[in-house]
Tab-separated table of C-alpha atoms and ligand atoms in Angstrom:
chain	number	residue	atom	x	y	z
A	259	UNK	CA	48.027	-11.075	5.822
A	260	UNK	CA	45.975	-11.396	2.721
A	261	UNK	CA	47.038	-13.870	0.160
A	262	UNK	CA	47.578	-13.209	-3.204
A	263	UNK	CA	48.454	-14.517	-6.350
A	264	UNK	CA	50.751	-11.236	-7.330
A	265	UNK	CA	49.459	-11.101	-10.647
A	266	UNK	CA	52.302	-12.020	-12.456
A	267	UNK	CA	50.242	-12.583	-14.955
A	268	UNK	CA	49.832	-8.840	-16.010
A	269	UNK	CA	53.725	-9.302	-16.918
A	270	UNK	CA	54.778	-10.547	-20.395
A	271	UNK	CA	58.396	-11.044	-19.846
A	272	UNK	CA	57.942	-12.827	-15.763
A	273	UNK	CA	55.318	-14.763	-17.517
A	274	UNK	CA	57.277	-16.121	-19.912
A	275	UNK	CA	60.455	-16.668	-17.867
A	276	UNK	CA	57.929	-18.483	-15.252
A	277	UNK	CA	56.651	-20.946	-18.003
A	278	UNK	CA	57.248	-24.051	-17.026
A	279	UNK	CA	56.695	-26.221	-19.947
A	280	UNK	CA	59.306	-25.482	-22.915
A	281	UNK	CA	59.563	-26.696	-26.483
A	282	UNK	CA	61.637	-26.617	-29.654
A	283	UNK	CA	61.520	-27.823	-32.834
A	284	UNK	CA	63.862	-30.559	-31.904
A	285	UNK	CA	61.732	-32.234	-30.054
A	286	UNK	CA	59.422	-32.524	-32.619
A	287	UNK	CA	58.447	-35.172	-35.214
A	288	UNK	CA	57.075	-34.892	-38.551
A	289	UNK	CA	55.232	-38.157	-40.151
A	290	UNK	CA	55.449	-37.977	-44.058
A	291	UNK	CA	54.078	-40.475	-46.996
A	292	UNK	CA	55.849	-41.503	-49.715
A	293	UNK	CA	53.965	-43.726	-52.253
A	294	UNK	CA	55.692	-45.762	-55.049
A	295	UNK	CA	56.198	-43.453	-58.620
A	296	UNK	CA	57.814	-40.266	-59.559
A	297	UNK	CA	56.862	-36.713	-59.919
A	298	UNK	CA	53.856	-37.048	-57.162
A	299	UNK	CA	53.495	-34.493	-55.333
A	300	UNK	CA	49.582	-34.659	-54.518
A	301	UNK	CA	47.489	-33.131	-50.854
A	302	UNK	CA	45.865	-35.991	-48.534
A	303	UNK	CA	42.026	-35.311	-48.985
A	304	UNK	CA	41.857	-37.050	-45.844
A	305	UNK	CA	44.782	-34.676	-44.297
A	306	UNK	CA	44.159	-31.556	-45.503
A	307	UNK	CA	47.679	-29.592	-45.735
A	308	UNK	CA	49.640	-32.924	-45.879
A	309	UNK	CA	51.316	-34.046	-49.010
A	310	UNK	CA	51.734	-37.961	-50.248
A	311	UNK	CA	55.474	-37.199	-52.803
A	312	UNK	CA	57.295	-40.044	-54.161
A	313	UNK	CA	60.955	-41.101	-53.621
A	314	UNK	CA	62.311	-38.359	-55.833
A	315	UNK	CA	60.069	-35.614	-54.717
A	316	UNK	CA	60.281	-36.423	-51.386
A	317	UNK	CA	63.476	-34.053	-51.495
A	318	UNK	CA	62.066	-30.941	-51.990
A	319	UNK	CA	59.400	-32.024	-48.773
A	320	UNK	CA	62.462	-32.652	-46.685
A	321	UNK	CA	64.338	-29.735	-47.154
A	322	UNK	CA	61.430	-27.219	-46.928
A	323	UNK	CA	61.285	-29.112	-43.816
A	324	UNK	CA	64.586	-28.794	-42.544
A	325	UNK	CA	64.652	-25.132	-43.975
A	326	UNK	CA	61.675	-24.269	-41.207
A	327	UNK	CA	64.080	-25.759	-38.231
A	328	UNK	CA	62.450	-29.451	-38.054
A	329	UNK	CA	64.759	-31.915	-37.555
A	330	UNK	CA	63.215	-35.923	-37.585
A	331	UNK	CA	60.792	-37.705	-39.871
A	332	UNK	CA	58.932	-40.740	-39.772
A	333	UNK	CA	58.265	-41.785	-42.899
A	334	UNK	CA	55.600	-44.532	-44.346
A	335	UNK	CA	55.237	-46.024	-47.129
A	336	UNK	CA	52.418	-47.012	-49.300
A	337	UNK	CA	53.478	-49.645	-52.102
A	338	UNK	CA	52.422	-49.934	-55.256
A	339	UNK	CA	50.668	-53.165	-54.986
A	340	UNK	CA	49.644	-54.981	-51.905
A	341	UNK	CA	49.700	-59.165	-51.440
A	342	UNK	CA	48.660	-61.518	-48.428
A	343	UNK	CA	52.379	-61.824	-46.858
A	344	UNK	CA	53.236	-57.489	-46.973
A	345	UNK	CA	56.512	-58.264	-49.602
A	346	UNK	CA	56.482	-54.548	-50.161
A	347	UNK	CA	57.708	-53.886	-46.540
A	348	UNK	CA	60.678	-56.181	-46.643
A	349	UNK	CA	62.011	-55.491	-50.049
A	350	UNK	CA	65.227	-53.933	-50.854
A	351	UNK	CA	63.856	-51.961	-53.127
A	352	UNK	CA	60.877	-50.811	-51.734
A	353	UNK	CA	59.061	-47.645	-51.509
A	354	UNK	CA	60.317	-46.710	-47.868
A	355	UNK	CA	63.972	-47.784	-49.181
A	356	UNK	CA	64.037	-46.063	-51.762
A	357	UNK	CA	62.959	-42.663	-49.790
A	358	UNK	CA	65.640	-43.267	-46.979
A	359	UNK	CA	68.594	-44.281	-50.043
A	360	UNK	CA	67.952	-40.531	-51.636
A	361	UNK	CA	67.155	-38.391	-48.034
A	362	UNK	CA	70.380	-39.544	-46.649
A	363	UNK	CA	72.255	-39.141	-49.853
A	364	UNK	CA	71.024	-35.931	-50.497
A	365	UNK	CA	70.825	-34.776	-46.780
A	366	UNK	CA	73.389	-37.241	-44.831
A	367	UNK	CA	73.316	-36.262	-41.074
A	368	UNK	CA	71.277	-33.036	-41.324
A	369	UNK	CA	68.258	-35.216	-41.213
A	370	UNK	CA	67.193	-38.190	-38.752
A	371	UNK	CA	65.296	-40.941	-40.369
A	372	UNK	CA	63.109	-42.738	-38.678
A	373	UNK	CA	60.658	-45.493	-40.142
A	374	UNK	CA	57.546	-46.867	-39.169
A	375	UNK	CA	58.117	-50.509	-39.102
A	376	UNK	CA	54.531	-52.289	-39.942
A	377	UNK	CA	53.122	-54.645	-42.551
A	378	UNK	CA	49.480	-52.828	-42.784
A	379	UNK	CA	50.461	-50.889	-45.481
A	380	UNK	CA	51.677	-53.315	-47.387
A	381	UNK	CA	48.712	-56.072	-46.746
A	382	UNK	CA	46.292	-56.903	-49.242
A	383	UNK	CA	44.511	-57.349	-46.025
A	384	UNK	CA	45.246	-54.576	-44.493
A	385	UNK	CA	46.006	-56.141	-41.334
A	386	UNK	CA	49.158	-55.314	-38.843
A	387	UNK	CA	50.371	-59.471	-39.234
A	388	UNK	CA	50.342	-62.058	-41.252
A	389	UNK	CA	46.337	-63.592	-41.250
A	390	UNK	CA	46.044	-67.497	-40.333
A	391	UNK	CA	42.150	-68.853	-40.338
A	392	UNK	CA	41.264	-65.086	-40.283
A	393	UNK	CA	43.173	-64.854	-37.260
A	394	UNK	CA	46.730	-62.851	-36.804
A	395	UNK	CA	49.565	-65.037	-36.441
A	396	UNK	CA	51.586	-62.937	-34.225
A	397	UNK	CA	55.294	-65.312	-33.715
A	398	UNK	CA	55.016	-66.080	-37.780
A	399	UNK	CA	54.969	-61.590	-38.366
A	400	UNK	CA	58.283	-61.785	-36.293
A	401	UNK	CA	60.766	-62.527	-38.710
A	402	UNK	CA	58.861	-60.517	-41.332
A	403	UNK	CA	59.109	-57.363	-39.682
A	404	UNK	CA	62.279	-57.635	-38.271
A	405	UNK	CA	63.367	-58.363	-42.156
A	406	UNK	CA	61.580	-54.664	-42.623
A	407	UNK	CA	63.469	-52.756	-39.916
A	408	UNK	CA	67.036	-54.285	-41.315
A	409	UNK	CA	66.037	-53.070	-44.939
A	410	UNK	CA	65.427	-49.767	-43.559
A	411	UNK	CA	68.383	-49.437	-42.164
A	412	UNK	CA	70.542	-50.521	-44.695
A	413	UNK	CA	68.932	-47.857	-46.757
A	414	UNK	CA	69.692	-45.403	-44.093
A	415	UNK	CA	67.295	-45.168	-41.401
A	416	UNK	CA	68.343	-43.818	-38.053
A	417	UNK	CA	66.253	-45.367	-36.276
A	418	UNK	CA	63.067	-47.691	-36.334
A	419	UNK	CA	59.611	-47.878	-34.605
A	420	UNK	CA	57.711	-50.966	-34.642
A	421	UNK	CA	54.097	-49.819	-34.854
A	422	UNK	CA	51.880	-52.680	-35.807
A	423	UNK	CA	51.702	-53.922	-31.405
A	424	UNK	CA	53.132	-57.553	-31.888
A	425	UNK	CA	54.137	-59.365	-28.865
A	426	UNK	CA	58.224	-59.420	-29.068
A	427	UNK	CA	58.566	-57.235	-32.376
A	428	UNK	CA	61.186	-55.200	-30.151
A	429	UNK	CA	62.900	-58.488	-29.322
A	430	UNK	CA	62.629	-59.437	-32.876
A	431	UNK	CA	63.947	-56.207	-34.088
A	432	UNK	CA	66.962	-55.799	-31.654
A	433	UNK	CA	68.317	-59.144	-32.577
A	434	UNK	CA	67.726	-58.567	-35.856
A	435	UNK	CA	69.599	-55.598	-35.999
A	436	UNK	CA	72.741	-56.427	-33.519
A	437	UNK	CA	72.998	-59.988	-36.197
A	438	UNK	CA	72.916	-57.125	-38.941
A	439	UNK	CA	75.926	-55.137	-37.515
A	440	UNK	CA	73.581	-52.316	-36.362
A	441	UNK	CA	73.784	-52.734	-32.459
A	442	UNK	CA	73.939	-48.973	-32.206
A	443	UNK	CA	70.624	-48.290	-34.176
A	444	UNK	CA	67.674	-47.418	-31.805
A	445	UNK	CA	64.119	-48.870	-31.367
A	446	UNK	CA	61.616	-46.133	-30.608
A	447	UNK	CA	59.000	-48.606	-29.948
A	448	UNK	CA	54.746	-47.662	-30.317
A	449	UNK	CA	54.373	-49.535	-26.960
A	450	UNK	CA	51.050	-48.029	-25.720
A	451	UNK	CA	48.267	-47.693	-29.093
A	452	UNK	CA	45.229	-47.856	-28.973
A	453	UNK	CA	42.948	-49.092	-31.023
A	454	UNK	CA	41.715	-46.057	-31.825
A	455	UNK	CA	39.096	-44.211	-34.208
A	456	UNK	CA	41.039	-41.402	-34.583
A	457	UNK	CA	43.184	-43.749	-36.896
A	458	UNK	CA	40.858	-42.669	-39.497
A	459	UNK	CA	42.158	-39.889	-41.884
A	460	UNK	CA	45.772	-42.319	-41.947
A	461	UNK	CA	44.010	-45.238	-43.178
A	462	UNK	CA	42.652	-43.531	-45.981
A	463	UNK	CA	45.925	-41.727	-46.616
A	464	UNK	CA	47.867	-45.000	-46.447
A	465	UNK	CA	45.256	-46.978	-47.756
A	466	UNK	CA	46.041	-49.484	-44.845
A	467	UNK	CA	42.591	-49.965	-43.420
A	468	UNK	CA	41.642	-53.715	-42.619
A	469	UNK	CA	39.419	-55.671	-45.339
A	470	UNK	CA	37.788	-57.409	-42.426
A	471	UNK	CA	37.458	-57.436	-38.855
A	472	UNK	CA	39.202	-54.494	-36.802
A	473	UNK	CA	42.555	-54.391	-34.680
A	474	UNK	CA	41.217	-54.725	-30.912
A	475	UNK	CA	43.124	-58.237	-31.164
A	476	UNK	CA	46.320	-55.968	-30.736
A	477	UNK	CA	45.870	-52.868	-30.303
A	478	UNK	CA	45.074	-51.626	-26.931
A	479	UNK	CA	40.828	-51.221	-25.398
A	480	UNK	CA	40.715	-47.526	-24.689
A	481	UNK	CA	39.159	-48.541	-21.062
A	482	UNK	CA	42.427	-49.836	-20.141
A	483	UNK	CA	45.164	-47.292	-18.313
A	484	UNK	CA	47.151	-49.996	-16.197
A	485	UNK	CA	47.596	-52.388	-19.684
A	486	UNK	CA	49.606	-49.418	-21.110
A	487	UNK	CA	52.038	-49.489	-18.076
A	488	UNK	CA	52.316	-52.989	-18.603
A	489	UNK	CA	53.020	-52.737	-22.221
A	490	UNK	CA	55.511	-50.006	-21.421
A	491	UNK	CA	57.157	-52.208	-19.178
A	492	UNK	CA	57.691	-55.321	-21.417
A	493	UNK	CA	58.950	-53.341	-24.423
A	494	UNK	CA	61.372	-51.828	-22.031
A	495	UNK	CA	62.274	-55.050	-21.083
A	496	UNK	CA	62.784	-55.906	-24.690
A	497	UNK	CA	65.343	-53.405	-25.456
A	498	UNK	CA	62.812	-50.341	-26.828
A	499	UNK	CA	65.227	-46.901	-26.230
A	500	UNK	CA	62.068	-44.622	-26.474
A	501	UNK	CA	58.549	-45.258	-25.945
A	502	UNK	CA	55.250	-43.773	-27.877
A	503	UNK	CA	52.093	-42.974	-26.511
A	504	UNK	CA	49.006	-42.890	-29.451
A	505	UNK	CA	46.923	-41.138	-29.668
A	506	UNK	CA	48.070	-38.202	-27.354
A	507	UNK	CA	45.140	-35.710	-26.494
A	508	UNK	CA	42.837	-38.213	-25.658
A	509	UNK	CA	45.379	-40.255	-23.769
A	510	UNK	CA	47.102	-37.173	-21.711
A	511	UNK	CA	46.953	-39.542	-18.938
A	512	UNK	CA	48.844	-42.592	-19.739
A	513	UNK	CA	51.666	-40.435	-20.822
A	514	UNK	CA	51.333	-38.454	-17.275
A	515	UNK	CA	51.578	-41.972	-15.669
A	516	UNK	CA	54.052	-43.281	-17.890
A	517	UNK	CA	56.580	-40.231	-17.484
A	518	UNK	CA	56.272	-41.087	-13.777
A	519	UNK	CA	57.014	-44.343	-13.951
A	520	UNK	CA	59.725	-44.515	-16.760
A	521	UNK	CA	62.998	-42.766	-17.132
A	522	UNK	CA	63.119	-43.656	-21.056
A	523	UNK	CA	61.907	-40.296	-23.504
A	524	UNK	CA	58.303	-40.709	-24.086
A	525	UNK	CA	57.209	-39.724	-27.533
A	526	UNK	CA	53.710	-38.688	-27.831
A	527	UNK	CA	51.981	-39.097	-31.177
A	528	UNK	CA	49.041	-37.102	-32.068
A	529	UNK	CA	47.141	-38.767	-35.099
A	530	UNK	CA	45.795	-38.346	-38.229
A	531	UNK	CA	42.358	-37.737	-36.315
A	532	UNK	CA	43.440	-34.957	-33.626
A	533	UNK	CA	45.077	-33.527	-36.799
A	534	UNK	CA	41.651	-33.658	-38.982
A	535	UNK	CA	39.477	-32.611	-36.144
A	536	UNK	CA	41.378	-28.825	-35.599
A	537	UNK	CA	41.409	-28.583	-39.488
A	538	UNK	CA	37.339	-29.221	-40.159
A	539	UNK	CA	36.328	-27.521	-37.127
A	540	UNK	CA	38.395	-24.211	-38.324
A	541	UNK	CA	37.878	-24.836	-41.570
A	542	UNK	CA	34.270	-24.006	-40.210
A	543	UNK	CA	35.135	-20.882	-38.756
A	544	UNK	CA	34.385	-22.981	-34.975
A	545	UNK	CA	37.860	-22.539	-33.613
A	546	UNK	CA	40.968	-20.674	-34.179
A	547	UNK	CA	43.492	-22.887	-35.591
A	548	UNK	CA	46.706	-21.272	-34.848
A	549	UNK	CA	45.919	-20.870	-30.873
A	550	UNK	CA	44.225	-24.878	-30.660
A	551	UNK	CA	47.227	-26.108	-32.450
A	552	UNK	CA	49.548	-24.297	-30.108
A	553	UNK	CA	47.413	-25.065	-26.489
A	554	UNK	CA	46.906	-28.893	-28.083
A	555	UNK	CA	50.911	-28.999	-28.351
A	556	UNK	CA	51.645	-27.430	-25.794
A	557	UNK	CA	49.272	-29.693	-23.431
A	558	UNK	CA	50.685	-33.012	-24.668
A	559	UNK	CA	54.453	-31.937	-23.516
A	560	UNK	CA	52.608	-30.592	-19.822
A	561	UNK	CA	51.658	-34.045	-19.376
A	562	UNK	CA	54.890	-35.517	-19.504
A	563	UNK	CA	55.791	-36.247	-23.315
A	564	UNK	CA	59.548	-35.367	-24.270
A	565	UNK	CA	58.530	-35.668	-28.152
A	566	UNK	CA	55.752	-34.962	-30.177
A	567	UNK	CA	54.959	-36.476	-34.003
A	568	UNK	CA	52.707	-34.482	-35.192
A	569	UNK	CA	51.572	-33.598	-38.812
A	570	UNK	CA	51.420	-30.135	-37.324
A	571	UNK	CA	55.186	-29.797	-37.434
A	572	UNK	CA	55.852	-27.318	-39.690
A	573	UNK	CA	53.522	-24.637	-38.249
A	574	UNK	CA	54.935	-25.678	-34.580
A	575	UNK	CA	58.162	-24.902	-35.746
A	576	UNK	CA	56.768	-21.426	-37.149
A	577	UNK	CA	55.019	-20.526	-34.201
A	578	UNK	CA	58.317	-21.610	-31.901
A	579	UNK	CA	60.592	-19.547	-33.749
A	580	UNK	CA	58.098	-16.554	-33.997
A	581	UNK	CA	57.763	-17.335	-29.671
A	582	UNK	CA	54.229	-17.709	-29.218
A	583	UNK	CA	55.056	-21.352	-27.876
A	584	UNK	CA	58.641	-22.532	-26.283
B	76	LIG	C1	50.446	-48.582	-38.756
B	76	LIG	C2	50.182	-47.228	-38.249
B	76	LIG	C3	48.958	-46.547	-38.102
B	76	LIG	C4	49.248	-45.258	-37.673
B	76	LIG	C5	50.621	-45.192	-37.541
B	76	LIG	N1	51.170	-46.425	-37.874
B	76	LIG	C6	47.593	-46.930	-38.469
B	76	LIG	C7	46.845	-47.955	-37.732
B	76	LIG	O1	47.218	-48.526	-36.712
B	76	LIG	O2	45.783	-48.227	-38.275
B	76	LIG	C8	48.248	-44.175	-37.429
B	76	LIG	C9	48.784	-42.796	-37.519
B	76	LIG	C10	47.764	-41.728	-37.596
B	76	LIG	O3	46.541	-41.938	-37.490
B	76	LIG	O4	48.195	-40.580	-37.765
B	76	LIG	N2	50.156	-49.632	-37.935
């Protein structure tokens, strides 16, 4: 008997019923900025493509969204003026509450709002906590952020995700929210970052990057697989309904690990750099954009990832409904 492979490869329509990974826009993510004012509508140098609008603008970014089939958005915010203690994140008024107040008036349940629950943006340092003797003072950023996630979803948020790796923000935030009459808002917790370079391009977008030192105190050493697991494990404990994985293509394994492990959805997020990297290397005519967007996507949900943020939405959700992915 000779063995063979049967070539179903040579046959479009067994090859694509054979597929074994699938997506759709639903499972997809897109991360948008809003910055304090009105009337902006200005491109990210740092993110080519990707567009920093205001509260009011913010609209028309939404529903071109939701025209294209997406779904969710994660938005941040970058405030008009920064201080040592992040007010801008907590305020009732703020620049991320503002955005969620008109989205879900104008948009109600056709949208889910998520929100990226951090003080970085809103820093004068720049830094993730609140900054004792140059230090972070991790049990004093509790309260501050869990003040955050209850503003944001009293302006309308569906749902937030603690990003800035504190130790108990989840605890912090699901007490916060049950005391707040909001025991049936979910925490999609970032419960595995890294401290990563490919942070880059956001920083500049957001304007968040520290004034001093760098964020290895919290965020995750990349030479560490078994930490993540760990991470996972406690934020679980702490009441986090989904988990996120950042970056993604560079950490394909801790989400193939993690999906083994966990029976939570695992949301992959690929960053601002994984993003910048496809667009300057086709900008220089190195790589085909389309196709390493697609294979990049497509990759990240092979390894075990249920959802995928990515500032590549849009065209996903193109290339899914035109079914060259899915
Ligand atoms: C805030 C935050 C960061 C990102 C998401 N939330 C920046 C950071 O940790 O410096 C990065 C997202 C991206 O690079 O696309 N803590």
């Amino acid at each position: 008997m000779e063995i063979r492979t049967r070539r179903q490869r040579n046959n479009e329509t067994l090859r694509r019923m054979t597929r074994e990974t699938r997506i759709s826009s639903d499972s997809l993510i897109y991360p948008m900025f809003v910055r304090e004012g009105k009337g902006i509508v200005e491109e990210l140098a740092s993110l080519p493509g990707q567009i920093r609008y205001s509260p009011d603008t913010l609209v028309e970014g939404v529903d071109k969204a939701l025209r294209l089939g997406l779904r969710s958005f994660l938005f941040f915010g970058i405030p008009e003026s920064k201080d040592e203690i992040g007010c801008g994140a907590y305020e009732e008024n703020g620049v991320v509450q503002q955005a969620l107040k008109n989205i879900k008036k104008e948009f109600g349940n056709d949208a889910y709002l998520i929100s990226d629950v951090c003080l970085c943006e809103y820093t004068s340092h720049g830094h993730c906590g609140l900054i004792e003797n140059e230090k972070i003072d991790n049990d004093s950023t509790l309260p501050l952020l869990a003040k955050t996630a209850l503003s944001h979803v009293q302006a309308g948020s569906d749902m937030v995700a603690p990003s800035g790796m504190m130790d108990g923000a989840v605890a912090a935030l699901r007490s916060a929210l049950d005391d707040g009459g909001f025991s049936d808002t979910p925490i999609m917790s970032y419960a595995a970052k890294y401290a990563s370079a490919f942070y880059g391009p956001f920083r500049e977008a957001a304007g968040s990057a520290p004034q001093f030192g760098d964020r290895k105190s919290y965020q995750m050493d990349y030479h560490n697989g078994r930490e993540a697991l760990k991470r996972i494990q406690i934020d679980i404990d702490e009441g986090a309904d989904l988990i996120i994985v950042k970056p993604a293509l560079s950490y394909l394994d801790i989400i193939s690990q993690t999906r083994k492990l966990i029976r939570l959805p695992i949301a992959a997020y690929s960053v601002s750099g994984e993003y910048a990297m496809i667009k300057a290397a086709a900008a220089s005519g190195l790589i085909n954009e389309y196709n390493v967007m697609c294979e990049s996507a497509i990759s990240i949900f092979r390894s075990g990832a249920d959802i995928l943020i990515t500032y590549f939405a849009l065209e996903l959700s193109g290339a899914i409904k035109k079914g060259d992915i899915g």
